[in-house]
Amino acid sequence: AQIIDLMMLVIDVTKGMQTQSAECLVIGQIACQKMVVVLNKIDLLPEGKRQSAIEKMTKKMQKTLENTKFSGCPIVAVAAKPGGPEAPESENPQGISELIEVLKSQAYLPSRDPSGHFLMAVDHCFSIKGQGTVMTGTILSGSVSLGDNVEIPALKVTKKVKSMQMFHTPVTYAMQGDRVGVCVTQFDPKLLERGLICTPDSLHTIHAAIISLKKIQYFRGALQTKAKFHITVGHETVMGRVMFFSPAPANFNEEIQENVFDFEKDYLYQEQYLSRDSVSSEENKENDQAGEVQLPKQQWALLEFEKPVTCPKLCLVIGSKLDTDIHANTCRLAFHGVLLQGMEDKNYTETFLPKLKVYKQKHKEGQVERVMDDYSVIGRSLFKKETNIQIFVGLKVKLSTGEDGIIDGGFGQSGKFKIRIPDGLKPDTKMLLTAASKKKSKGGKGDMTKEDESSKNDSAQPVTISLTFKRYVFDTQKKMIQS
């Protein structure tokens, strides 16, 4: 679909947009610039109502295309084969000459660029006796001349171009956009039915990639991290696992440079791709009062392929769920994007991923157990009994009463710990905590009076301790970072 300059979307006029038509429209929007819609099978409409039915469907299609890049494109009604496949050959098609006129008016000379590496999508490979093996296809980028070396990267084989033909005419040169047959010798055509050929060493084979992406609006359901999708990239479709991430919240509105990925920046791990529908309805209710839900301008994903993929840099990527029931009325295409960075090293998890600064925001809550003195308190419930508190020593915490503290070390064996309050406890906090612990010791005696019960209700709000830190997903040492 990346070699098409003008697409025709054919719709059965009696049925309108079907799931498959919608998928074609989605791919068209991603990979193509111009479109003509053809309403076919108008012979199936009763003659008296034919014109009004065509007009109704035309209006419906115009409405569907309103929010796409093909808004306002021509819509032509035809019957390509009146009476269907069984009808006699004498039946003349209807509306085809009008369609030809529309196609002529829409046709244009695309701008082509012969610079850059040669890359060709091969769709047939066959041998011609006494000549060699011919690969036919479309040149995606660059140019090729007689005598050039071309690589078949999937097989790691390089061959010399012996002869070339374009529409049965021998040529010595071909460039981006041309349909061409390239002849090489001593190559078994059975080894390559379809695939890519290119300037030697210009493509890379990758095990994982970072892509920038957008969700396809017709895909129902959330895009979850760790989910598997069919990833179409270069000339292949392979299974891949995704991990979504976005800019750090402070940079949500920053303009992102296109087609580059900045390894210096921090990124926030996401359990799923953030979109209007992924933010829960509860949050929406709250945020609607407060204004728009904050969404980042750009999001990325780490793709990990089940088998390596050969592709050019900055190529188009489409993620889909092709195992969805074909009869279900649902779009199988989930997201599309651009491949920004491929990982060629098989051990990329050790060599490459630690460079990727994606972090998770961690938050733990505990409670103040009691006061030790004006500058320290004992806390509980922040850690499990078996947690090694040593690794948390020196991290900053905040009390719900406003004081800042620092974890000083463990206290006893049951997961309790000591917090140092450098600026000292506020008098109110001290009173609150002293009252709470007094009441505890009184209550233990089992002789609660009416007064005690009322004071218990007053100080029932415990003082909480909150600990917030970042942890980088690919940090081998699992360090905890606080700003």
CSV table of C-alpha atoms in Angstrom, one decimal:
chain,number,residue,atom,x,y,z
A,1,ALA,CA,0.0,0.0,0.0
A,2,GLN,CA,3.0,2.3,0.3
A,3,ILE,CA,3.4,2.5,-3.5
A,4,ILE,CA,-0.1,3.8,-4.4
A,5,ASP,CA,-0.6,7.4,-5.5
A,6,LEU,CA,-4.4,7.3,-6.0
A,7,MET,CA,-6.8,4.8,-4.5
A,8,MET,CA,-10.3,3.7,-5.5
A,9,LEU,CA,-12.5,2.6,-2.7
A,10,VAL,CA,-15.3,0.4,-4.1
A,11,ILE,CA,-18.5,0.2,-2.1
A,12,ASP,CA,-21.5,-2.1,-2.7
A,13,VAL,CA,-24.3,0.6,-3.0
A,14,THR,CA,-26.9,-1.8,-1.5
A,15,LYS,CA,-24.8,-2.3,1.7
A,16,GLY,CA,-22.7,0.8,2.2
A,17,MET,CA,-19.5,0.9,4.3
A,18,GLN,CA,-18.6,-2.6,5.5
A,19,THR,CA,-15.9,-3.5,8.0
A,20,GLN,CA,-13.5,-4.3,5.2
A,21,SER,CA,-14.2,-0.9,3.5
A,22,ALA,CA,-13.4,0.8,6.7
A,23,GLU,CA,-10.1,-1.0,7.1
A,24,CYS,CA,-9.2,0.0,3.5
A,25,LEU,CA,-10.1,3.6,4.3
A,26,VAL,CA,-7.8,3.5,7.4
A,27,ILE,CA,-4.8,2.1,5.4
A,28,GLY,CA,-5.5,4.6,2.7
A,29,GLN,CA,-5.4,7.5,5.2
A,30,ILE,CA,-2.1,6.2,6.5
A,31,ALA,CA,-0.4,5.4,3.2
A,32,CYS,CA,-2.1,7.4,0.4
A,33,GLN,CA,-2.9,11.0,-0.5
A,34,LYS,CA,-5.8,10.8,-3.0
A,35,MET,CA,-9.0,8.8,-3.3
A,36,VAL,CA,-12.0,8.2,-5.5
A,37,VAL,CA,-15.1,6.4,-4.1
A,38,VAL,CA,-17.0,4.1,-6.5
A,39,LEU,CA,-20.5,3.0,-5.6
A,40,ASN,CA,-20.9,-0.3,-7.5
A,41,LYS,CA,-23.8,-2.6,-8.3
A,42,ILE,CA,-26.4,0.2,-9.0
A,43,ASP,CA,-28.2,-2.3,-11.3
A,44,LEU,CA,-29.4,-4.1,-8.1
A,45,LEU,CA,-31.4,-0.9,-7.1
A,46,PRO,CA,-35.1,-0.8,-8.4
A,47,GLU,CA,-35.2,1.6,-11.4
A,48,GLY,CA,-37.8,3.9,-9.9
A,49,LYS,CA,-35.9,4.5,-6.7
A,50,ARG,CA,-32.4,4.2,-8.2
A,51,GLN,CA,-31.5,7.9,-8.4
A,52,SER,CA,-32.7,8.7,-4.8
A,53,ALA,CA,-30.9,5.6,-3.4
A,54,ILE,CA,-27.6,6.7,-5.1
A,55,GLU,CA,-28.0,10.2,-3.8
A,56,LYS,CA,-28.7,8.9,-0.2
A,57,MET,CA,-25.6,6.7,-0.3
A,58,THR,CA,-23.5,9.5,-1.7
A,59,LYS,CA,-24.6,11.8,1.1
A,60,LYS,CA,-23.9,9.1,3.6
A,61,MET,CA,-20.3,8.5,2.2
A,62,GLN,CA,-19.6,12.3,2.2
A,63,LYS,CA,-20.6,12.4,5.9
A,64,THR,CA,-18.3,9.4,6.6
A,65,LEU,CA,-15.3,11.0,4.8
A,66,GLU,CA,-15.9,14.4,6.4
A,67,ASN,CA,-13.3,13.9,9.2
A,68,THR,CA,-10.7,12.1,7.0
A,69,LYS,CA,-8.1,13.5,4.7
A,70,PHE,CA,-10.3,12.4,1.8
A,71,SER,CA,-13.1,14.9,2.7
A,72,GLY,CA,-14.8,16.1,-0.5
A,73,CYS,CA,-13.4,13.5,-2.8
A,74,PRO,CA,-15.3,12.5,-6.0
A,75,ILE,CA,-18.0,9.8,-5.6
A,76,VAL,CA,-19.1,7.9,-8.8
A,77,ALA,CA,-21.9,5.4,-9.2
A,78,VAL,CA,-21.4,2.4,-11.6
A,79,ALA,CA,-22.5,-1.1,-12.4
A,80,ALA,CA,-19.3,-2.8,-13.5
A,81,LYS,CA,-21.1,-6.0,-14.5
A,82,PRO,CA,-24.9,-5.6,-14.6
A,83,GLY,CA,-26.7,-8.8,-13.7
A,84,GLY,CA,-23.6,-10.2,-11.9
A,85,PRO,CA,-21.1,-12.8,-13.1
A,86,GLU,CA,-23.8,-15.0,-14.7
A,87,ALA,CA,-25.1,-12.2,-17.0
A,88,PRO,CA,-24.4,-12.4,-20.8
A,89,GLU,CA,-21.3,-10.6,-22.1
A,90,SER,CA,-23.6,-8.3,-24.2
A,91,GLU,CA,-24.7,-6.5,-21.0
A,92,ASN,CA,-23.0,-3.1,-21.1
A,93,PRO,CA,-21.4,-1.7,-17.9
A,94,GLN,CA,-23.0,1.5,-16.6
A,95,GLY,CA,-21.1,4.6,-15.5
A,96,ILE,CA,-17.7,3.3,-16.4
A,97,SER,CA,-16.9,6.0,-19.0
A,98,GLU,CA,-17.8,8.6,-16.3
A,99,LEU,CA,-15.5,6.9,-13.9
A,100,ILE,CA,-12.7,6.9,-16.5
A,101,GLU,CA,-13.2,10.7,-16.9
A,102,VAL,CA,-13.0,11.2,-13.1
A,103,LEU,CA,-9.8,9.1,-12.9
A,104,LYS,CA,-8.3,11.2,-15.7
A,105,SER,CA,-9.2,14.4,-13.8
A,106,GLN,CA,-7.7,13.0,-10.6
A,107,ALA,CA,-4.5,11.6,-12.1
A,108,TYR,CA,-1.3,13.6,-11.4
A,109,LEU,CA,2.4,13.3,-11.8
A,110,PRO,CA,3.8,12.6,-8.3
A,111,SER,CA,7.1,14.2,-7.4
A,112,ARG,CA,9.8,11.5,-7.4
A,113,ASP,CA,13.2,11.6,-5.9
A,114,PRO,CA,16.1,9.5,-7.3
A,115,SER,CA,18.5,10.3,-4.4
A,116,GLY,CA,19.2,8.1,-1.4
A,117,HIS,CA,19.6,4.4,-1.2
A,118,PHE,CA,17.9,2.1,-3.8
A,119,LEU,CA,15.0,0.1,-2.3
A,120,MET,CA,12.6,-2.0,-4.3
A,121,ALA,CA,9.5,-4.0,-3.3
A,122,VAL,CA,9.6,-7.3,-5.2
A,123,ASP,CA,6.3,-9.0,-5.9
A,124,HIS,CA,7.3,-11.7,-8.4
A,125,CYS,CA,10.4,-13.7,-9.0
A,126,PHE,CA,10.8,-16.1,-11.9
A,127,SER,CA,13.5,-17.5,-14.2
A,128,ILE,CA,13.8,-16.9,-18.0
A,129,LYS,CA,15.7,-19.5,-19.9
A,130,GLY,CA,19.0,-18.3,-21.1
A,131,GLN,CA,18.6,-14.9,-19.3
A,132,GLY,CA,18.6,-15.5,-15.6
A,133,THR,CA,16.2,-14.7,-12.8
A,134,VAL,CA,13.9,-11.7,-13.0
A,135,MET,CA,12.5,-9.8,-10.0
A,136,THR,CA,9.6,-7.5,-10.8
A,137,GLY,CA,8.4,-4.8,-8.5
A,138,THR,CA,8.1,-1.1,-7.7
A,139,ILE,CA,11.0,1.1,-6.7
A,140,LEU,CA,10.3,2.7,-3.3
A,141,SER,CA,13.3,4.9,-3.1
A,142,GLY,CA,16.5,5.8,-4.9
A,143,SER,CA,17.5,4.6,-8.3
A,144,VAL,CA,19.2,1.7,-10.1
A,145,SER,CA,21.4,1.4,-13.2
A,146,LEU,CA,22.7,-1.5,-15.3
A,147,GLY,CA,25.8,-3.1,-13.6
A,148,ASP,CA,24.8,-2.0,-10.1
A,149,ASN,CA,25.1,-4.4,-7.2
A,150,VAL,CA,21.9,-5.1,-5.3
A,151,GLU,CA,21.4,-6.9,-2.1
A,152,ILE,CA,18.6,-9.4,-1.2
A,153,PRO,CA,18.9,-8.6,2.5
A,154,ALA,CA,16.6,-11.5,3.7
A,155,LEU,CA,19.1,-13.9,2.2
A,156,LYS,CA,22.3,-11.8,2.7
A,157,VAL,CA,23.0,-12.3,-1.0
A,158,THR,CA,24.4,-9.6,-3.4
A,159,LYS,CA,23.9,-9.8,-7.2
A,160,LYS,CA,24.8,-7.7,-10.2
A,161,VAL,CA,22.0,-6.2,-12.4
A,162,LYS,CA,22.5,-7.8,-15.8
A,163,SER,CA,19.5,-6.2,-17.6
A,164,MET,CA,16.3,-4.3,-16.9
A,165,GLN,CA,12.9,-3.9,-18.5
A,166,MET,CA,10.0,-1.5,-18.0
A,167,PHE,CA,6.8,-2.6,-19.7
A,168,HIS,CA,8.7,-4.9,-22.1
A,169,THR,CA,11.1,-2.2,-23.1
A,170,PRO,CA,14.8,-2.6,-22.1
A,171,VAL,CA,16.1,0.3,-20.0
A,172,THR,CA,19.5,1.2,-18.4
A,173,TYR,CA,18.1,3.2,-15.5
A,174,ALA,CA,15.0,3.3,-13.2
A,175,MET,CA,14.1,5.4,-10.2
A,176,GLN,CA,11.6,5.8,-7.4
A,177,GLY,CA,8.0,5.1,-8.5
A,178,ASP,CA,9.0,3.0,-11.6
A,179,ARG,CA,7.7,-0.5,-12.2
A,180,VAL,CA,10.6,-2.5,-13.3
A,181,GLY,CA,11.9,-6.0,-14.0
A,182,VAL,CA,15.5,-6.6,-12.8
A,183,CYS,CA,17.4,-9.6,-14.2
A,184,VAL,CA,20.3,-11.2,-12.2
A,185,THR,CA,22.2,-14.5,-12.8
A,186,GLN,CA,22.8,-17.5,-10.7
A,187,PHE,CA,20.0,-17.0,-8.3
A,188,ASP,CA,17.3,-19.5,-7.6
A,189,PRO,CA,13.9,-17.8,-8.0
A,190,LYS,CA,12.3,-20.3,-5.5
A,191,LEU,CA,14.3,-18.5,-2.7
A,192,LEU,CA,12.4,-15.2,-3.1
A,193,GLU,CA,8.7,-14.9,-4.0
A,194,ARG,CA,8.3,-11.4,-2.6
A,195,GLY,CA,10.4,-9.1,-0.5
A,196,LEU,CA,12.9,-6.3,-0.6
A,197,ILE,CA,16.1,-5.7,-2.6
A,198,CYS,CA,18.3,-2.7,-2.0
A,199,THR,CA,21.7,-1.0,-2.1
A,200,PRO,CA,24.1,-3.4,-0.3
A,201,ASP,CA,24.2,-2.8,3.5
A,202,SER,CA,21.5,-0.1,3.4
A,203,LEU,CA,18.8,-2.0,5.3
A,204,HIS,CA,19.1,-3.2,8.9
A,205,THR,CA,17.7,-6.4,10.5
A,206,ILE,CA,16.3,-5.5,13.9
A,207,HIS,CA,15.0,-7.4,17.0
A,208,ALA,CA,13.2,-4.5,18.6
A,209,ALA,CA,12.4,-0.9,17.8
A,210,ILE,CA,11.2,2.4,19.2
A,211,ILE,CA,8.3,3.9,17.3
A,212,SER,CA,6.2,7.0,17.6
A,213,LEU,CA,2.6,6.1,17.2
A,214,LYS,CA,-1.1,7.2,17.0
A,215,LYS,CA,-4.1,5.0,17.9
A,216,ILE,CA,-6.5,4.3,15.0
A,217,GLN,CA,-9.8,5.8,16.2
A,218,TYR,CA,-12.0,3.0,14.9
A,219,PHE,CA,-10.2,0.3,17.0
A,220,ARG,CA,-12.3,-0.7,19.9
A,221,GLY,CA,-10.7,-1.2,23.3
A,222,ALA,CA,-7.6,0.0,24.9
A,223,LEU,CA,-4.0,-0.6,23.7
A,224,GLN,CA,-2.4,-2.3,26.6
A,225,THR,CA,1.3,-2.5,27.5
A,226,LYS,CA,2.6,-6.1,27.2
A,227,ALA,CA,-0.1,-7.0,24.7
A,228,LYS,CA,0.9,-8.7,21.4
A,229,PHE,CA,0.0,-7.3,18.0
A,230,HIS,CA,0.6,-8.2,14.4
A,231,ILE,CA,3.3,-5.6,13.4
A,232,THR,CA,3.5,-4.8,9.7
A,233,VAL,CA,6.8,-3.2,9.0
A,234,GLY,CA,8.9,-2.9,5.8
A,235,HIS,CA,7.6,-5.9,3.8
A,236,GLU,CA,6.6,-8.3,6.6
A,237,THR,CA,4.1,-8.9,9.3
A,238,VAL,CA,5.4,-10.4,12.5
A,239,MET,CA,4.1,-10.8,16.1
A,240,GLY,CA,5.5,-8.2,18.5
A,241,ARG,CA,5.0,-7.2,22.1
A,242,VAL,CA,4.5,-3.5,23.0
A,243,MET,CA,5.3,-1.2,25.9
A,244,PHE,CA,3.8,2.3,25.7
A,245,PHE,CA,5.4,5.4,27.1
A,246,SER,CA,4.8,9.2,27.0
A,247,PRO,CA,6.8,12.3,27.9
A,248,ALA,CA,7.2,13.1,31.6
A,249,PRO,CA,3.9,14.9,32.6
A,250,ALA,CA,5.7,18.3,32.8
A,251,ASN,CA,6.5,18.0,29.1
A,252,PHE,CA,3.1,16.8,27.9
A,253,ASN,CA,2.6,20.0,25.8
A,254,GLU,CA,6.1,20.3,24.5
A,255,GLU,CA,6.4,20.3,20.7
A,256,ILE,CA,8.1,17.0,19.8
A,257,GLN,CA,10.6,17.0,16.9
A,258,GLU,CA,9.3,14.6,14.2
A,259,ASN,CA,11.2,11.5,13.1
A,260,VAL,CA,13.8,11.7,15.9
A,261,PHE,CA,14.0,10.1,19.3
A,262,ASP,CA,15.8,11.8,22.2
A,263,PHE,CA,17.5,9.3,24.5
A,264,GLU,CA,18.5,12.1,26.9
A,265,LYS,CA,15.0,12.8,28.1
A,266,ASP,CA,13.0,11.0,30.8
A,267,TYR,CA,9.8,9.2,29.7
A,268,LEU,CA,6.8,8.0,31.8
A,269,TYR,CA,5.8,4.3,31.5
A,270,GLN,CA,2.2,3.8,30.6
A,271,GLU,CA,0.1,0.7,31.4
A,272,GLN,CA,-1.8,1.5,28.1
A,273,TYR,CA,-1.7,4.1,25.3
A,274,LEU,CA,-3.3,7.3,26.6
A,275,SER,CA,-6.4,8.4,24.6
A,276,ARG,CA,-9.7,10.1,25.3
A,277,ASP,CA,-11.4,6.7,25.8
A,278,SER,CA,-8.6,5.2,27.9
A,279,VAL,CA,-9.1,7.8,30.7
A,280,SER,CA,-11.8,6.2,32.9
A,281,SER,CA,-15.3,7.7,33.0
A,282,GLU,CA,-14.9,8.6,36.7
A,283,GLU,CA,-11.8,10.7,35.9
A,284,ASN,CA,-13.6,12.2,33.0
A,285,LYS,CA,-16.4,13.4,35.2
A,286,GLU,CA,-14.0,15.1,37.5
A,287,ASN,CA,-11.9,16.5,34.7
A,288,ASP,CA,-14.8,17.8,32.7
A,289,GLN,CA,-15.5,20.2,35.5
A,290,ALA,CA,-11.8,21.1,35.7
A,291,GLY,CA,-11.4,21.3,31.9
A,292,GLU,CA,-9.9,19.1,29.2
A,293,VAL,CA,-8.2,15.8,30.1
A,294,GLN,CA,-4.5,16.2,29.7
A,295,LEU,CA,-3.1,14.1,26.9
A,296,PRO,CA,0.5,14.2,25.6
A,297,LYS,CA,1.1,15.5,22.1
A,298,GLN,CA,3.2,12.4,21.2
A,299,GLN,CA,3.5,8.9,22.6
A,300,TRP,CA,5.9,6.1,21.8
A,301,ALA,CA,6.1,2.3,22.1
A,302,LEU,CA,8.9,-0.2,22.4
A,303,LEU,CA,8.2,-3.0,20.0
A,304,GLU,CA,9.9,-6.4,20.7
A,305,PHE,CA,9.6,-8.7,17.7
A,306,GLU,CA,9.2,-12.5,17.9
A,307,LYS,CA,11.5,-12.9,15.0
A,308,PRO,CA,13.9,-10.3,13.5
A,309,VAL,CA,12.7,-7.9,10.8
A,310,THR,CA,14.5,-6.4,7.8
A,311,CYS,CA,13.4,-2.8,7.1
A,312,PRO,CA,14.5,0.7,6.1
A,313,LYS,CA,14.9,3.4,8.7
A,314,LEU,CA,11.9,5.7,9.4
A,315,CYS,CA,9.6,3.2,7.8
A,316,LEU,CA,5.8,3.0,8.3
A,317,VAL,CA,4.6,0.6,11.0
A,318,ILE,CA,1.0,-0.7,11.4
A,319,GLY,CA,-0.1,-2.7,14.5
A,320,SER,CA,-3.2,-4.8,14.2
A,321,LYS,CA,-5.1,-7.7,15.7
A,322,LEU,CA,-5.5,-9.9,12.7
A,323,ASP,CA,-6.7,-12.9,14.8
A,324,THR,CA,-10.0,-11.0,15.5
A,325,ASP,CA,-13.0,-12.8,14.0
A,326,ILE,CA,-13.2,-11.7,10.4
A,327,HIS,CA,-17.1,-11.6,10.7
A,328,ALA,CA,-17.1,-9.4,13.8
A,329,ASN,CA,-18.1,-5.9,12.9
A,330,THR,CA,-14.9,-4.3,14.2
A,331,CYS,CA,-11.7,-2.7,12.8
A,332,ARG,CA,-8.7,-4.9,13.3
A,333,LEU,CA,-6.1,-2.1,12.8
A,334,ALA,CA,-5.0,-0.7,16.1
A,335,PHE,CA,-2.3,1.8,15.6
A,336,HIS,CA,0.2,3.3,13.1
A,337,GLY,CA,3.5,4.9,13.5
A,338,VAL,CA,7.1,5.6,12.3
A,339,LEU,CA,10.0,3.4,13.2
A,340,LEU,CA,12.5,5.9,14.8
A,341,GLN,CA,15.2,3.6,16.2
A,342,GLY,CA,15.9,-0.1,15.4
A,343,MET,CA,17.9,-2.4,17.7
A,344,GLU,CA,20.2,-4.7,15.7
A,345,ASP,CA,21.9,-6.3,18.6
A,346,LYS,CA,20.4,-9.6,19.6
A,347,ASN,CA,21.2,-8.8,23.2
A,348,TYR,CA,19.5,-5.4,23.0
A,349,THR,CA,18.0,-5.9,26.5
A,350,GLU,CA,21.5,-5.7,28.0
A,351,THR,CA,23.2,-3.4,25.5
A,352,PHE,CA,20.6,-1.0,24.4
A,353,LEU,CA,17.5,-0.8,26.6
A,354,PRO,CA,19.4,0.6,29.7
A,355,LYS,CA,19.9,3.8,27.5
A,356,LEU,CA,16.1,4.2,27.4
A,357,LYS,CA,15.0,6.3,30.4
A,358,VAL,CA,11.4,5.2,30.9
A,359,TYR,CA,10.4,5.4,34.5
A,360,LYS,CA,7.5,4.3,36.7
A,361,GLN,CA,6.2,6.7,39.4
A,362,LYS,CA,6.0,4.7,42.7
A,363,HIS,CA,3.9,5.8,45.6
A,364,LYS,CA,3.8,4.2,49.1
A,365,GLU,CA,1.7,5.2,52.1
A,366,GLY,CA,2.3,4.5,55.8
A,367,GLN,CA,1.3,5.9,59.2
A,368,VAL,CA,3.1,7.6,62.1
A,369,GLU,CA,3.1,5.1,65.0
A,370,ARG,CA,4.3,7.6,67.7
A,371,VAL,CA,6.7,10.5,68.5
A,372,MET,CA,10.2,9.8,69.7
A,373,ASP,CA,11.3,13.4,70.2
A,374,ASP,CA,10.8,16.8,68.6
A,375,TYR,CA,12.9,15.8,65.6
A,376,SER,CA,11.9,12.2,65.0
A,377,VAL,CA,8.9,9.8,64.8
A,378,ILE,CA,8.4,6.1,64.3
A,379,GLY,CA,6.4,5.0,61.3
A,380,ARG,CA,4.7,1.7,60.3
A,381,SER,CA,2.8,0.1,57.4
A,382,LEU,CA,5.0,1.6,54.7
A,383,PHE,CA,7.1,-1.6,54.3
A,384,LYS,CA,6.4,-5.3,54.6
A,385,LYS,CA,8.1,-7.1,57.5
A,386,GLU,CA,10.6,-8.8,55.2
A,387,THR,CA,11.5,-5.6,53.3
A,388,ASN,CA,15.2,-4.5,53.5
A,389,ILE,CA,14.7,-1.0,54.9
A,390,GLN,CA,18.4,-0.2,54.4
A,391,ILE,CA,17.8,0.4,50.7
A,392,PHE,CA,15.2,3.1,51.5
A,393,VAL,CA,17.5,5.0,54.0
A,394,GLY,CA,18.0,8.6,53.0
A,395,LEU,CA,14.8,8.8,50.9
A,396,LYS,CA,12.5,11.8,51.5
A,397,VAL,CA,9.0,11.4,52.8
A,398,LYS,CA,6.2,13.8,53.6
A,399,LEU,CA,3.7,13.8,56.6
A,400,SER,CA,0.1,14.5,56.0
A,401,THR,CA,0.5,17.4,58.5
A,402,GLY,CA,3.0,19.0,56.1
A,403,GLU,CA,6.4,18.2,57.6
A,404,ASP,CA,9.3,16.8,55.4
A,405,GLY,CA,11.2,13.9,56.7
A,406,ILE,CA,14.0,11.5,55.9
A,407,ILE,CA,14.0,7.8,56.4
A,408,ASP,CA,16.7,7.1,59.0
A,409,GLY,CA,16.6,3.3,59.4
A,410,GLY,CA,14.6,0.4,60.6
A,411,PHE,CA,13.2,0.2,64.1
A,412,GLY,CA,12.7,-3.3,65.6
A,413,GLN,CA,11.9,-6.4,63.6
A,414,SER,CA,8.4,-5.8,62.4
A,415,GLY,CA,8.9,-3.4,59.5
A,416,LYS,CA,8.7,-0.2,61.6
A,417,PHE,CA,11.2,2.6,60.8
A,418,LYS,CA,12.5,5.8,62.1
A,419,ILE,CA,12.0,9.2,60.4
A,420,ARG,CA,14.1,12.2,61.0
A,421,ILE,CA,12.3,15.6,60.7
A,422,PRO,CA,15.1,18.1,60.1
A,423,ASP,CA,12.9,21.2,60.7
A,424,GLY,CA,11.2,19.7,63.7
A,425,LEU,CA,7.6,18.7,64.3
A,426,LYS,CA,5.0,21.4,64.4
A,427,PRO,CA,3.4,21.9,67.9
A,428,ASP,CA,-0.1,20.9,66.5
A,429,THR,CA,1.3,17.6,65.0
A,430,LYS,CA,3.0,16.8,68.3
A,431,MET,CA,-0.3,17.4,70.2
A,432,LEU,CA,-2.2,15.3,67.7
A,433,LEU,CA,0.2,12.4,68.0
A,434,THR,CA,0.6,12.6,71.7
A,435,ALA,CA,-3.2,12.6,72.2
A,436,ALA,CA,-3.5,9.6,69.9
A,437,SER,CA,-0.9,7.5,71.7
A,438,LYS,CA,-2.3,8.5,75.2
A,439,LYS,CA,-5.7,7.4,74.0
A,440,LYS,CA,-4.3,4.1,72.8
A,441,SER,CA,-2.7,3.3,76.2
A,442,LYS,CA,-5.9,4.3,78.0
A,443,GLY,CA,-8.1,2.3,75.7
A,444,GLY,CA,-6.0,-0.8,76.4
A,445,LYS,CA,-7.2,-0.8,80.0
A,446,GLY,CA,-10.8,-1.5,78.9
A,447,ASP,CA,-12.4,1.2,81.0
A,448,MET,CA,-13.4,3.7,78.3
A,449,THR,CA,-15.5,6.6,79.6
A,450,LYS,CA,-17.9,8.7,77.5
A,451,GLU,CA,-15.2,11.4,77.3
A,452,ASP,CA,-12.6,9.1,75.9
A,453,GLU,CA,-15.0,7.9,73.2
A,454,SER,CA,-15.6,11.5,72.0
A,455,SER,CA,-11.8,12.3,72.1
A,456,LYS,CA,-11.2,9.1,70.1
A,457,ASN,CA,-13.4,10.3,67.3
A,458,ASP,CA,-11.6,13.7,67.3
A,459,SER,CA,-8.2,12.2,66.7
A,460,ALA,CA,-9.3,9.3,64.6
A,461,GLN,CA,-7.5,10.9,61.6
A,462,PRO,CA,-4.0,9.2,61.7
A,463,VAL,CA,-1.0,11.2,60.4
A,464,THR,CA,0.0,9.5,57.2
A,465,ILE,CA,3.5,9.2,55.6
A,466,SER,CA,3.9,9.3,51.9
A,467,LEU,CA,6.9,8.2,50.0
A,468,THR,CA,7.2,9.0,46.2
A,469,PHE,CA,10.0,8.0,43.9
A,470,LYS,CA,10.9,7.1,40.4
A,471,ARG,CA,12.3,3.8,39.2
A,472,TYR,CA,13.7,3.3,35.7
A,473,VAL,CA,12.2,0.3,34.0
A,474,PHE,CA,15.5,-0.8,32.4
A,475,ASP,CA,17.8,0.1,35.2
A,476,THR,CA,19.6,-3.1,36.1
A,477,GLN,CA,20.3,-1.8,39.7
A,478,LYS,CA,16.7,-0.8,40.3
A,479,LYS,CA,17.7,2.5,41.9
A,480,MET,CA,15.1,4.7,43.5
A,481,ILE,CA,15.3,8.3,42.3
A,482,GLN,CA,13.7,11.4,44.0
A,483,SER,CA,13.9,14.8,42.5
